[in-house]
Short mmCIF file of C-alpha atoms and ligand atoms in Angstrom, two decimals:
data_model
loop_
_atom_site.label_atom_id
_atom_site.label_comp_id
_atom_site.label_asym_id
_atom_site.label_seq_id
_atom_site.Cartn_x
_atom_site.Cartn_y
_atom_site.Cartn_z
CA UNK A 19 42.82 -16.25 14.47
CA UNK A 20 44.35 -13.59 12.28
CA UNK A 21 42.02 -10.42 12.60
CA UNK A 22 41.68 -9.29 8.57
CA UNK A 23 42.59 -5.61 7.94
CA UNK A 24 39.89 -3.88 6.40
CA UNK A 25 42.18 -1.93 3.75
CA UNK A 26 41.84 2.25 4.35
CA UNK A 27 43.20 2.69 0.96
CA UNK A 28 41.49 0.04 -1.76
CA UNK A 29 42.71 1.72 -4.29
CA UNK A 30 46.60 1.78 -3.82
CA UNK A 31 49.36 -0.74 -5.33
CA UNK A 32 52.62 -0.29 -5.84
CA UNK A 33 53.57 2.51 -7.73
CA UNK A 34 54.84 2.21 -10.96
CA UNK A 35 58.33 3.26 -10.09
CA UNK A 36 58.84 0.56 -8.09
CA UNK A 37 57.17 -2.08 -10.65
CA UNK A 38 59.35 -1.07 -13.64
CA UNK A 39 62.61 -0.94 -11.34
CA UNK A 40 61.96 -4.22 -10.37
CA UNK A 41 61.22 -5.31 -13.72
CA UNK A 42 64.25 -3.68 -15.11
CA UNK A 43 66.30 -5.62 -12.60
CA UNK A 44 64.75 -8.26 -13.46
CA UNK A 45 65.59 -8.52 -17.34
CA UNK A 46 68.75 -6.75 -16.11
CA UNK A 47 67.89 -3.79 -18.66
CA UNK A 48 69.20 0.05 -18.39
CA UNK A 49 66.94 1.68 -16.17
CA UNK A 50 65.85 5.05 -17.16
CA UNK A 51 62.48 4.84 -15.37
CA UNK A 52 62.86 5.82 -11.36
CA UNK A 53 64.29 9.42 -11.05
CA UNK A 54 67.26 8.95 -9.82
CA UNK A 55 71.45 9.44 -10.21
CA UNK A 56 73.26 5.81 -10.64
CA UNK A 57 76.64 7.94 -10.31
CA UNK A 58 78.23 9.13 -6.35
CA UNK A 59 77.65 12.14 -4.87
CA UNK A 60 80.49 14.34 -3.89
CA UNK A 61 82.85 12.82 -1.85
CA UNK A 62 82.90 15.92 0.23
CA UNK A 63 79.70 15.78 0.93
CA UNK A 64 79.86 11.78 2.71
CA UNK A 65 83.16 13.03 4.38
CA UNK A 66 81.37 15.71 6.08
CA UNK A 67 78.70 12.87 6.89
CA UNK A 68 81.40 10.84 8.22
CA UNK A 69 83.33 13.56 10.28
CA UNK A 70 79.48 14.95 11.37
CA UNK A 71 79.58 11.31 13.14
CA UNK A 72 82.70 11.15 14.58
CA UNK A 73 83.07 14.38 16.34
CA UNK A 74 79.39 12.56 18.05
CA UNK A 75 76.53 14.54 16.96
CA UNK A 76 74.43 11.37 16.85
CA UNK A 77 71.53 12.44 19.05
CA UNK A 78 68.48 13.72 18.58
CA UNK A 79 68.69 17.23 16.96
CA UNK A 80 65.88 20.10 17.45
CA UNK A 81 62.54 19.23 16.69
CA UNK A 82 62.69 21.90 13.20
CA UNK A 83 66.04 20.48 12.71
CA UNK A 84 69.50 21.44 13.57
CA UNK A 85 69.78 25.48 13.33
CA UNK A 86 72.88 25.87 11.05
CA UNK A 87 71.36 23.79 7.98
CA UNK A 88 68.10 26.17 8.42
CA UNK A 89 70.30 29.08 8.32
CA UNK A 90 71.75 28.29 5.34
CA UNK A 91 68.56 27.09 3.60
CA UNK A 92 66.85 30.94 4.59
CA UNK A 93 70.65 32.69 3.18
CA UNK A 94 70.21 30.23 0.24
CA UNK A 95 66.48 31.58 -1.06
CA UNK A 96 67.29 35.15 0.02
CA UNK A 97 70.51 34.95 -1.91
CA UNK A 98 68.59 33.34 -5.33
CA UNK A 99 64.81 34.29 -4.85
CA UNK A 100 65.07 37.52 -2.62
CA UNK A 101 62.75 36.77 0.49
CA UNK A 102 63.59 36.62 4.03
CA UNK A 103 62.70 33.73 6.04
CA UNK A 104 63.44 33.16 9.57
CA UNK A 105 65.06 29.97 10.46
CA UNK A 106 63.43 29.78 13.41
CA UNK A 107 60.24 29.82 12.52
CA UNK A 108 60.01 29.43 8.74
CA UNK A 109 61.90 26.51 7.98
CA UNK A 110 62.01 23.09 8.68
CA UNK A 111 63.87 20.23 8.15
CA UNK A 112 61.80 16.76 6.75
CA UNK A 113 62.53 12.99 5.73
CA UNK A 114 62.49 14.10 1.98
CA UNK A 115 59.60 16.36 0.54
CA UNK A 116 57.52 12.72 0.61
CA UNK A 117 57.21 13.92 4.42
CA UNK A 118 56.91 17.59 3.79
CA UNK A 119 53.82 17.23 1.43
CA UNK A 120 52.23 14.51 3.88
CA UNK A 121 52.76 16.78 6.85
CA UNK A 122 51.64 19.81 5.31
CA UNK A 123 48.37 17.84 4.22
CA UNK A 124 47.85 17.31 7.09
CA UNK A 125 48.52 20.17 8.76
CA UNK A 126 46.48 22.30 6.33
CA UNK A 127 43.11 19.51 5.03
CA UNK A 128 40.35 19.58 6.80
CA UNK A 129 37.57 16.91 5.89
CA UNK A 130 35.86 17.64 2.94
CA UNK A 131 38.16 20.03 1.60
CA UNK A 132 38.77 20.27 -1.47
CA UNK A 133 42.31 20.43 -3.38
CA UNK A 134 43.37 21.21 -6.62
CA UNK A 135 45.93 19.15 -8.36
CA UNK A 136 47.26 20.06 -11.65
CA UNK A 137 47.27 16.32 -13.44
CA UNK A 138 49.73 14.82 -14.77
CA UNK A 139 51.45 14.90 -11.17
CA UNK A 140 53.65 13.13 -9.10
CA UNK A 141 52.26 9.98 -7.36
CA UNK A 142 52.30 10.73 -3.65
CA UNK A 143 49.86 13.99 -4.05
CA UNK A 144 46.51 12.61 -4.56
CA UNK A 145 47.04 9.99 -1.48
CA UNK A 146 48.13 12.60 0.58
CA UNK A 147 45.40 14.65 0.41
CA UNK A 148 42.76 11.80 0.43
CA UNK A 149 44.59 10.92 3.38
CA UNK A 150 44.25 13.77 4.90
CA UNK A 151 40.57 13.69 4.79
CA UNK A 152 40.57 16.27 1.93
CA UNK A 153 38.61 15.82 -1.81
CA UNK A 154 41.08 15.82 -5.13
CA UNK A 155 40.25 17.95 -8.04
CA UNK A 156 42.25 17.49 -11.02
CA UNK A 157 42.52 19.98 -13.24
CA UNK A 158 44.80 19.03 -16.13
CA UNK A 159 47.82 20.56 -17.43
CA UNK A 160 47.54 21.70 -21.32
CA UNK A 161 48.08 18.32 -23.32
CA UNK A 162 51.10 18.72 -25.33
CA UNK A 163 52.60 21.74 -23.23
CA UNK A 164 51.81 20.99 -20.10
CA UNK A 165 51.50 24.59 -19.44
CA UNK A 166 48.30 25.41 -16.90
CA UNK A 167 45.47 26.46 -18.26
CA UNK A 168 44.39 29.07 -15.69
CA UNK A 169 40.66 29.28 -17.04
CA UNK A 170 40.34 25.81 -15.84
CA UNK A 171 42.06 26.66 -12.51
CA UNK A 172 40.11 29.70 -12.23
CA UNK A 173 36.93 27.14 -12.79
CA UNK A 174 38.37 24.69 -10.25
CA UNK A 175 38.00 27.08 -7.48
CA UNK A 176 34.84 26.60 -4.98
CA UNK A 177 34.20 27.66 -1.80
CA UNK A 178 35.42 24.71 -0.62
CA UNK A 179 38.66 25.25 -1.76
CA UNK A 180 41.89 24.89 0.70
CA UNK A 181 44.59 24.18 -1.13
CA UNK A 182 46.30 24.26 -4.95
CA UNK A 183 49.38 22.01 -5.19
CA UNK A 184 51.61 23.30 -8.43
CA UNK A 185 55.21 22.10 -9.04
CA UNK A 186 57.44 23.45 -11.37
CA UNK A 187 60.02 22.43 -12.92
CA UNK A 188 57.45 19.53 -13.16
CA UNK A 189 57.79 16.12 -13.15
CA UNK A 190 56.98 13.98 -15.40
CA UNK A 191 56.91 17.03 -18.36
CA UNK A 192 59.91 19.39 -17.17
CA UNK A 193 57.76 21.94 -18.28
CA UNK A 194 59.06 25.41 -16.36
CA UNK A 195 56.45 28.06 -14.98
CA UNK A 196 57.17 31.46 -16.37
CA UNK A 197 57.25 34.56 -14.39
CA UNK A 198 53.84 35.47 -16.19
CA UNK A 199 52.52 32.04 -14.76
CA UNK A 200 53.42 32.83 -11.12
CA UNK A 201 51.76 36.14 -11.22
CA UNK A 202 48.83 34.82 -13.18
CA UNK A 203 48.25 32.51 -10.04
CA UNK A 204 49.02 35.12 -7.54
CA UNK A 205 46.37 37.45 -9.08
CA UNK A 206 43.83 34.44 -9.21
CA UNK A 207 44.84 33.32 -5.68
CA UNK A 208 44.80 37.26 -4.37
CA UNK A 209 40.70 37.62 -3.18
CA UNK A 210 40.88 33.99 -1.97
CA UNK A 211 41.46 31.88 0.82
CA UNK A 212 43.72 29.63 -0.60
CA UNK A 213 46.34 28.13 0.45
CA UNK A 214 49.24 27.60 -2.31
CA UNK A 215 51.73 23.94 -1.70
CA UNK A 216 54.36 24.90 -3.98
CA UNK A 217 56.58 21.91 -4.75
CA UNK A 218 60.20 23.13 -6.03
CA UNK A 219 62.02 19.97 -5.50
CA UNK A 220 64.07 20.53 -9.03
CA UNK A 221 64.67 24.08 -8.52
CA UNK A 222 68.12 23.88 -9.39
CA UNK A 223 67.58 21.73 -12.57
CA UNK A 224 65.75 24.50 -15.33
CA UNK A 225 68.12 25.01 -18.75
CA UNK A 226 69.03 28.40 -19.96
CA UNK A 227 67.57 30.76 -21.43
CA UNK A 228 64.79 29.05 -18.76
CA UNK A 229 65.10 30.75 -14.52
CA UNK A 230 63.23 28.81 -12.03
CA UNK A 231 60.68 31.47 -10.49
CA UNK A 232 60.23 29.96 -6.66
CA UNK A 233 56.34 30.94 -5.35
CA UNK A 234 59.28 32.74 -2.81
CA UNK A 235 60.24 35.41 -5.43
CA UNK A 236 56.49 36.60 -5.35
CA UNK A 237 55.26 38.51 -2.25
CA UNK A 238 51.41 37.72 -2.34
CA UNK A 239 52.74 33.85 -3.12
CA UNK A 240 54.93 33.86 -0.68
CA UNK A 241 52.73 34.65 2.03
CA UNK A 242 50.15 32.16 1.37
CA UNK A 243 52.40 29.25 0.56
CA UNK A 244 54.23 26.25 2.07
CA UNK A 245 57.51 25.86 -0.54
CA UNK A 246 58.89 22.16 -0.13
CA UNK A 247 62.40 21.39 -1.70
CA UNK A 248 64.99 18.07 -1.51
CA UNK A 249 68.62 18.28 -1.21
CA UNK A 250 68.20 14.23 -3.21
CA UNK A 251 67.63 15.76 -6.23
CA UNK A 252 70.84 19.03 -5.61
CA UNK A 253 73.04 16.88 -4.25
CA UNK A 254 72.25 13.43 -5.61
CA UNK A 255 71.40 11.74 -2.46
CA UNK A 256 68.05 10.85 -3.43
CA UNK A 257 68.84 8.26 -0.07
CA UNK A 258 69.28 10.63 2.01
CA UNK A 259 66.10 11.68 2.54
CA UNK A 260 66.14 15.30 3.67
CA UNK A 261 63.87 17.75 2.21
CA UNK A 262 62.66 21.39 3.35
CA UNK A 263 59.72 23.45 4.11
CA UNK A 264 59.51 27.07 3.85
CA UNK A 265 56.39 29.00 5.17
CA UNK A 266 55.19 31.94 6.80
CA UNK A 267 55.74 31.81 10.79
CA UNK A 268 52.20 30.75 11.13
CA UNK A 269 51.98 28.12 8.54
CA UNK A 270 55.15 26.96 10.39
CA UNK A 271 53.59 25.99 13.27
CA UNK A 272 50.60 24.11 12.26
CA UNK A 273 53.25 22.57 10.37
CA UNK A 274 55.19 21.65 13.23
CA UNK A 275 52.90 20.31 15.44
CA UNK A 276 52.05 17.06 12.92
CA UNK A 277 55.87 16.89 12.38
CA UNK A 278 56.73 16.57 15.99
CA UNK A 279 54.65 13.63 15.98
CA UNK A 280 55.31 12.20 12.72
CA UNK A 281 58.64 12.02 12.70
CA UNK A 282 60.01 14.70 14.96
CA UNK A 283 63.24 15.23 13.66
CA UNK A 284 65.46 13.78 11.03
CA UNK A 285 69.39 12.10 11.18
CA UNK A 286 71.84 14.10 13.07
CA UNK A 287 74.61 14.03 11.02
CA UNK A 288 73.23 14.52 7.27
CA UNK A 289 71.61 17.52 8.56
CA UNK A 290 75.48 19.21 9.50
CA UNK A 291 76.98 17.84 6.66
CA UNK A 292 74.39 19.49 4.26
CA UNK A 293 74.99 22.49 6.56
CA UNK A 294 78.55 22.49 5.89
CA UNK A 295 78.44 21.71 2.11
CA UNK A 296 76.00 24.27 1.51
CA UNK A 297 78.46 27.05 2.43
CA UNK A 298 80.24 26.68 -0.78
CA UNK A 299 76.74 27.44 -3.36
CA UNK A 300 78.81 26.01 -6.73
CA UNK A 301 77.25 22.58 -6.71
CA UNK A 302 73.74 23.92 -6.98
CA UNK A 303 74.53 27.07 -9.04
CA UNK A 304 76.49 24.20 -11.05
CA UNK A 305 74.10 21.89 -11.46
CA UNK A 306 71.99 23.64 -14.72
CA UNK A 307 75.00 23.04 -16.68
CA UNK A 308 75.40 19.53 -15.52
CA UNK A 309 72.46 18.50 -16.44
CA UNK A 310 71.75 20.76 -19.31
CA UNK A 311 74.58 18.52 -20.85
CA UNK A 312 73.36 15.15 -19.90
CA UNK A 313 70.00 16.56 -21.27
CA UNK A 314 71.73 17.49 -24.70
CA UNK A 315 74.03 14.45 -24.91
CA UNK A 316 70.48 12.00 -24.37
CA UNK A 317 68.21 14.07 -26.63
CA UNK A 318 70.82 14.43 -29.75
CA UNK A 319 70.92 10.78 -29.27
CA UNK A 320 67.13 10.26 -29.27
CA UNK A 321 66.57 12.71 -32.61
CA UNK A 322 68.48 9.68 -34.29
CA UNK A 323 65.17 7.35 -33.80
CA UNK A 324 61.44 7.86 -34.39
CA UNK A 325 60.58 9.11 -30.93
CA UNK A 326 59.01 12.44 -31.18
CA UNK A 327 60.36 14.60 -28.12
CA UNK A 328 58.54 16.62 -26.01
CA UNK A 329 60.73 20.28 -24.96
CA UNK A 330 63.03 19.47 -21.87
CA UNK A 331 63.13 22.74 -19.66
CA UNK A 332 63.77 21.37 -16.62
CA UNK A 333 63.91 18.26 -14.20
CA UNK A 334 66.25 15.19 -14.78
CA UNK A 335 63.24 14.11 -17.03
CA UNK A 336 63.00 13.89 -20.79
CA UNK A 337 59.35 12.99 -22.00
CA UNK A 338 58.63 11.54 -25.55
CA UNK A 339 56.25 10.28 -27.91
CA UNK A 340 55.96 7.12 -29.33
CA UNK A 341 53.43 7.10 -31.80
CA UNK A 342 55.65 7.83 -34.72
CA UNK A 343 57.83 4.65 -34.11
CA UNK A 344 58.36 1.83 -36.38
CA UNK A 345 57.47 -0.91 -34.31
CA UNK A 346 53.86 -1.92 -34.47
CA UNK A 347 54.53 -2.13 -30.33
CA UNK A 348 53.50 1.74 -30.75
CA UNK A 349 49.71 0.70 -30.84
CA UNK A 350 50.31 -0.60 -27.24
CA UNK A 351 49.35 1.66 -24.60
CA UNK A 352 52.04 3.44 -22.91
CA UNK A 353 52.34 1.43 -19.66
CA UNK A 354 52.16 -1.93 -22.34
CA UNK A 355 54.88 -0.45 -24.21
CA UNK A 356 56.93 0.41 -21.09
CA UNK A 357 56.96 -3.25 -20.30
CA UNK A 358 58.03 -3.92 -23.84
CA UNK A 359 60.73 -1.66 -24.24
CA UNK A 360 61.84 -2.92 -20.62
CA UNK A 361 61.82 -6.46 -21.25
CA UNK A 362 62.26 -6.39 -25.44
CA UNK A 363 64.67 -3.58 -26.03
CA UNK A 364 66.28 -3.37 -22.15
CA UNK A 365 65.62 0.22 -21.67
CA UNK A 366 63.05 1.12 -18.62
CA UNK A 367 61.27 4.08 -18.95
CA UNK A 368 57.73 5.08 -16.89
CA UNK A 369 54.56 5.41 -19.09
CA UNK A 370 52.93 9.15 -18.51
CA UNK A 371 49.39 7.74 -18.11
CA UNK A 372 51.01 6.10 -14.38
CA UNK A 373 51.05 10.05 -13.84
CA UNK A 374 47.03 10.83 -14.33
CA UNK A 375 43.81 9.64 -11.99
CA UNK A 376 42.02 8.31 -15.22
CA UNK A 377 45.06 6.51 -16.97
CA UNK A 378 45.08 9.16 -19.63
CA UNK A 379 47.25 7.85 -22.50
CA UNK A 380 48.37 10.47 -24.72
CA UNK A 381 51.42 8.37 -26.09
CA UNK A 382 54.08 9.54 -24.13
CA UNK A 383 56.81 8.10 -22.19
CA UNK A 384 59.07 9.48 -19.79
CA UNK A 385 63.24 8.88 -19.22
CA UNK A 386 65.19 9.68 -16.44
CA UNK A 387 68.48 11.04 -17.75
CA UNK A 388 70.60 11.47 -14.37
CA UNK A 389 72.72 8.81 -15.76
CA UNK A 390 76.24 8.03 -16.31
CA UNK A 391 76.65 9.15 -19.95
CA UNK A 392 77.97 5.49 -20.26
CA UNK A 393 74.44 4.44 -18.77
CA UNK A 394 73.16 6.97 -21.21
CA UNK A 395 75.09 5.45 -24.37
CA UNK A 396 74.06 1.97 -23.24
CA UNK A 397 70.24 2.81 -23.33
CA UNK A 398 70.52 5.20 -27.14
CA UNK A 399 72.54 2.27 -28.22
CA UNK A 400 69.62 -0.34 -27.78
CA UNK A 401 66.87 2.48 -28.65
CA UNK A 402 68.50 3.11 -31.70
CA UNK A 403 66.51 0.81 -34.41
CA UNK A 404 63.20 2.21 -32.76
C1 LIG B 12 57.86 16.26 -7.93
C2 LIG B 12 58.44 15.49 -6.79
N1 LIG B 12 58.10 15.83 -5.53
C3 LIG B 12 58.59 15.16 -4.48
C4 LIG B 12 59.47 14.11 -4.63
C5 LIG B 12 59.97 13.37 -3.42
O1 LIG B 12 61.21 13.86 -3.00
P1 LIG B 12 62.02 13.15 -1.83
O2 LIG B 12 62.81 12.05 -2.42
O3 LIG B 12 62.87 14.25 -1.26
O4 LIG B 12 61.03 12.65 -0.83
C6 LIG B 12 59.84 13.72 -5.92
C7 LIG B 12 60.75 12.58 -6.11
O5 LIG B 12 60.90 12.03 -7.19
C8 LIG B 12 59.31 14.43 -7.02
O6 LIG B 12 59.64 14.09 -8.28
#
């Protein structure tokens, strides 16, 4: 007899990401839906990987994770957001920031406590916490803007409240927080016991006149927050899996004790390579302006069709609307139109309602652009009689 699992978590599928990908692949159509490059990363950076091997640093590295790459992550934020932490005891190496947010979770939840997520958000936040024991609240981002509407944060807050997750440059919108924004929150956050989860993972992808202002930057942020970033999205190796955590020496350790025993440690060799490659800081200080033209190159193309778009500050991501397209297929709702355009038109793209607890469907859909600009061409060429 086969003893029948009694699911802990009803509610979960497979996430949307994975659906359309697989659908795409299916009708063998231009995927623009999952976030991530189809060109190579630096060949530098999988020589270093290779040589990392060879010279046999194959075994288990430091719990935190290997001392020179947590060096140069603490020079890196001093260098761009001017605050010291020590790589000792303020950073740590994870499998990706899907780990770092988990761990953090739950390092930081305790049942029954409540934590605010700024909807729409990326799809691993709201398991995490109910993993962790803890209670969502959603409070939404402005519809339109997706700017936060602080009165409703400021309303959020009980005294029940743990945590606030935030993430800016945000996916799916690319909206970019402001420096206003960040001290707006720090002055809400100030008289409370908060704690702040500030997930940065695009930090090197905001478009000029735009700056990415890290929670790091700010002093009464900094000390109250847990900043998680991914060398997948710098250095496209979203494969990779290696992602960072930067908190206060304290924070650090509660940390650490549910990383020891989720993962303890992450590959060897990755970990020196990145350590290596990050010596030389051109390919993230370079990486505004190699986006910022992908951006411009997929949204001059989009302008030529009857999809409405939505500003494109930062992230990989370009959102836009649909509801002034030709097609009666524009009545659909967005995840019924994503399967359309996938399978109809052969262009993938993720419907933003995938992005909110209550399916909100405000007629927006959302495109990956860290493509090929051939990939790119390919996708405006078939999205050009919409
Ligand atoms: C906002 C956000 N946070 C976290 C992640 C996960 O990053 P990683 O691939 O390093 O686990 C992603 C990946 O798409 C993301 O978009």
């Amino acid at each position: 007899m086969t003893p029948q699992l009694i699911s802990k978590q009803p509610k979960l599928g497979t996430t949307i990401f994975t659906v359309m990908s697989g659908l795409a692949a299916e009708v063998g159509a231009v995927n623009l839906g999952q976030g991530f490059p189809d060109f190579e990363c630096d060949p530098q950076l999988t020589h270093a990987v290779t040589k990392a091997m060879q010279e046999g640093l194959n075994q288990y590295p430091p719990m935190p994770g290997v001392l020179p790459l947590r060096e140069a992550v603490s020079q890196k934020i001093e260098n761009l957001y001017h605050h010291h932490y020590d790589a000792q005891t303020e950073i740590t190496i994870t499998a990706g920031a899907t780990q770092a947010l988990l761990t953090i979770m739950l390092a930081v939840v305790h049942s029954g406590d409540e934590v605010i997520v700024l909807e729409p958000c990326y799809d691993c936040y709201v398991p995490n916490v109910e993993m962790a024991g803890g209670v969502v609240v959603r409070v939404p981002l402005t519809p339109g803007t997706f700017k936060p509407d602080f009165d409703k944060i400021q309303a959020a807050i009980t005294s029940k409240t743990r945590a606030i997750l935030i993430n800016s440059p945000h996916n799916p919108s690319g909206m970019v927080w402001r420096h206003e924004d960040m001290l707006k929150l720090q002055e809400i956050l100030a008289p409370t016991q908060i704690v702040l989860i500030s997930d940065e993972v695009y930090e090197h992808m905001v478009y000029a006149p735009l700056q990415h202002w890290s929670a790091a930057h700010f002093d009464g942020l900094a000390a109250r927050a847990f900043i998680v970033s991914s060398f997948g999205k710098t250095y496209h190796v979203t494969g990779w899996k290696v992602g960072t955590v930067a908190a206060p020496a304290d924070y650090t350790a509660e940390l650490r004790k549910v990383h020891q025993f989720m993962v303890f440690t992450v590959n060897t060799p990755m970990q020196h390579a990145l350590a290596r490659y990050m010596a030389d800081p051109a390919p993230y200080l370079e990486l505004p302006a190699f986006y910022q033209r992908k951006r411009d190159l997929f949204r001059q193309g989009l302008a030529q069709t009857h999809f409405k778009l939505l500003p494109g500050e930062g992230t990989y991501f370009q959102c836009a609307d649909i509801s002034g397209l030709q097609v009666p297929e524009k009545n659909l709702s967005e995840a019924e139109f994503c399967q359309w355009l996938t399978a109809e038109i052969g262009v993938a793209a993720i419907p933003l309602s995938a992005f909110y607890g209550n399916g909100f469907d405000q007629k927006v859909i959302r495109f990956c652009f860290a493509k090929t600009d051939e990939t790119l061409h390919a996708a405006l060429h078939k999205l050009k009689g919409l």
